[in-house]
């Protein structure tokens, strides 16, 4: 389960997993962070391109 909450310019995610299905919760968390960093880079590059 993934829950997202946006409040006061802050986005928070809560992830609940079944360890029987996903045994390495730390890896899942790292994968989420990596994915969001890539998304952030793309968005920022698109914004810079529009300004230029």
Tab-separated table of N, CA and C in Angstrom:
chain	number	residue	atom	x	y	z
A	1	UNK	N	0.842	-1.165	0.000
A	1	UNK	CA	0.000	0.000	0.000
A	1	UNK	C	0.894	1.237	0.000
A	2	UNK	N	0.530	2.203	-0.812
A	2	UNK	CA	1.254	3.471	-0.858
A	2	UNK	C	0.253	4.581	-0.570
A	3	UNK	N	0.588	5.427	0.380
A	3	UNK	CA	-0.260	6.564	0.737
A	3	UNK	C	0.565	7.824	0.541
A	4	UNK	N	-0.001	8.798	-0.170
A	4	UNK	CA	0.681	10.072	-0.391
A	4	UNK	C	-0.133	11.185	0.242
A	5	UNK	N	0.568	12.119	0.874
A	5	UNK	CA	-0.087	13.256	1.511
A	5	UNK	C	0.704	14.516	1.162
A	6	UNK	N	0.011	15.499	0.633
A	6	UNK	CA	0.634	16.765	0.290
A	6	UNK	C	0.049	17.847	1.181
A	7	UNK	N	0.915	18.568	1.881
A	7	UNK	CA	0.460	19.615	2.789
A	7	UNK	C	1.580	20.627	2.987
A	8	UNK	N	1.257	21.884	2.876
A	8	UNK	CA	2.201	22.974	3.127
A	8	UNK	C	3.493	22.817	2.326
A	9	UNK	N	3.345	22.572	1.019
A	9	UNK	CA	4.478	22.438	0.097
A	9	UNK	C	5.389	21.263	0.433
A	10	UNK	N	4.846	20.249	1.094
A	10	UNK	CA	5.625	19.059	1.431
A	10	UNK	C	4.824	17.828	1.018
A	11	UNK	N	5.486	16.889	0.349
A	11	UNK	CA	4.856	15.651	-0.087
A	11	UNK	C	5.455	14.503	0.712
A	12	UNK	N	4.591	13.757	1.382
A	12	UNK	CA	5.031	12.648	2.224
A	12	UNK	C	4.407	11.357	1.716
A	13	UNK	N	5.213	10.303	1.655
A	13	UNK	CA	4.733	8.987	1.257
A	13	UNK	C	4.877	8.025	2.423
A	14	UNK	N	3.871	7.189	2.596
A	14	UNK	CA	3.920	6.103	3.572
A	14	UNK	C	3.743	4.820	2.771
A	15	UNK	N	4.662	3.887	2.949
A	15	UNK	CA	4.621	2.624	2.207
A	15	UNK	C	4.489	1.489	3.204
A	16	UNK	N	3.468	0.662	3.020
A	16	UNK	CA	3.281	-0.533	3.851
A	16	UNK	C	3.424	-1.753	2.940
A	17	UNK	N	4.206	-2.719	3.371
A	17	UNK	CA	4.434	-3.892	2.527
A	17	UNK	C	4.188	-5.180	3.299
A	18	UNK	N	3.955	-6.231	2.557
A	18	UNK	CA	3.878	-7.580	3.103
A	18	UNK	C	5.238	-8.218	2.843
A	19	UNK	N	5.990	-8.505	3.898
A	19	UNK	CA	7.346	-9.034	3.732
A	19	UNK	C	7.355	-10.400	3.053
A	20	UNK	N	6.212	-11.076	3.033
A	20	UNK	CA	6.124	-12.330	2.299
A	20	UNK	C	6.120	-12.115	0.801
A	21	UNK	N	5.685	-10.932	0.375
A	21	UNK	CA	5.632	-10.600	-1.048
A	21	UNK	C	6.886	-9.840	-1.468
A	22	UNK	N	7.300	-8.874	-0.654
A	22	UNK	CA	8.497	-8.056	-0.925
A	22	UNK	C	9.423	-8.195	0.278
A	23	UNK	N	10.372	-9.122	0.205
A	23	UNK	CA	11.203	-9.406	1.385
A	23	UNK	C	12.211	-8.312	1.749
A	24	UNK	N	12.621	-7.480	0.784
A	24	UNK	CA	13.642	-6.463	1.056
A	24	UNK	C	13.007	-5.071	1.019
A	25	UNK	N	12.445	-4.653	2.138
A	25	UNK	CA	11.754	-3.362	2.193
A	25	UNK	C	12.724	-2.191	1.998
A	26	UNK	N	13.957	-2.340	2.431
A	26	UNK	CA	14.942	-1.265	2.247
A	26	UNK	C	15.215	-1.022	0.768
A	27	UNK	N	15.323	-2.089	-0.005
A	27	UNK	CA	15.557	-1.945	-1.443
A	27	UNK	C	14.371	-1.259	-2.113
A	28	UNK	N	13.173	-1.620	-1.700
A	28	UNK	CA	11.979	-0.976	-2.250
A	28	UNK	C	12.006	0.527	-1.956
A	29	UNK	N	12.355	0.893	-0.733
A	29	UNK	CA	12.451	2.308	-0.378
A	29	UNK	C	13.493	3.036	-1.208
A	30	UNK	N	14.640	2.413	-1.404
A	30	UNK	CA	15.699	3.013	-2.225
A	30	UNK	C	15.233	3.173	-3.669
A	31	UNK	N	14.499	2.181	-4.169
A	31	UNK	CA	13.983	2.267	-5.540
A	31	UNK	C	12.988	3.416	-5.683
A	32	UNK	N	12.143	3.630	-4.674
A	32	UNK	CA	11.213	4.754	-4.699
A	32	UNK	C	11.990	6.072	-4.737
A	33	UNK	N	12.993	6.200	-3.898
A	33	UNK	CA	13.783	7.439	-3.851
A	33	UNK	C	14.461	7.677	-5.195
A	34	UNK	N	15.083	6.648	-5.755
A	34	UNK	CA	15.751	6.787	-7.058
A	34	UNK	C	14.765	7.216	-8.139
A	35	UNK	N	13.594	6.610	-8.138
A	35	UNK	CA	12.582	6.936	-9.145
A	35	UNK	C	12.126	8.382	-9.024
A	36	UNK	N	11.865	8.831	-7.810
A	36	UNK	CA	11.413	10.204	-7.630
A	36	UNK	C	12.512	11.216	-7.952
A	37	UNK	N	13.751	10.863	-7.713
A	37	UNK	CA	14.852	11.759	-8.080
A	37	UNK	C	14.926	11.899	-9.597
A	38	UNK	N	14.732	10.793	-10.331
A	38	UNK	CA	14.727	10.855	-11.793
A	38	UNK	C	13.560	11.705	-12.301
A	39	UNK	N	12.392	11.527	-11.701
A	39	UNK	CA	11.229	12.328	-12.089
A	39	UNK	C	11.506	13.807	-11.835
A	40	UNK	N	12.088	14.118	-10.693
A	40	UNK	CA	12.399	15.509	-10.353
A	40	UNK	C	13.364	16.116	-11.369
A	41	UNK	N	14.410	15.366	-11.753
A	41	UNK	CA	15.380	15.861	-12.733
A	41	UNK	C	14.717	16.171	-14.068
A	42	UNK	N	13.809	15.290	-14.514
A	42	UNK	CA	13.129	15.508	-15.790
A	42	UNK	C	12.239	16.744	-15.718
A	43	UNK	N	11.478	16.877	-14.643
A	43	UNK	CA	10.589	18.036	-14.501
A	43	UNK	C	11.393	19.322	-14.483
A	44	UNK	N	12.464	19.352	-13.702
A	44	UNK	CA	13.281	20.563	-13.632
A	44	UNK	C	13.917	20.886	-14.975
A	45	UNK	N	14.350	19.880	-15.716
A	45	UNK	CA	14.951	20.137	-17.032
A	45	UNK	C	13.904	20.676	-18.002
A	46	UNK	N	12.663	20.191	-17.907
A	46	UNK	CA	11.585	20.701	-18.762
A	46	UNK	C	11.271	22.151	-18.414
A	47	UNK	N	11.279	22.485	-17.125
A	47	UNK	CA	11.004	23.862	-16.708
A	47	UNK	C	12.099	24.806	-17.196
A	48	UNK	N	13.350	24.359	-17.105
A	48	UNK	CA	14.479	25.188	-17.569
A	48	UNK	C	14.378	25.421	-19.068
A	49	UNK	N	13.976	24.404	-19.818
A	49	UNK	CA	13.861	24.515	-21.265
A	49	UNK	C	12.787	25.523	-21.645
A	50	UNK	N	11.672	25.555	-20.912
A	50	UNK	CA	10.599	26.496	-21.216
A	50	UNK	C	11.023	27.936	-20.946
A	51	UNK	N	11.849	28.140	-19.917
A	51	UNK	CA	12.301	29.484	-19.560
A	51	UNK	C	13.319	29.981	-20.568
A	52	UNK	N	14.193	29.104	-21.017
A	52	UNK	CA	15.249	29.476	-21.969
A	52	UNK	C	14.630	29.749	-23.302
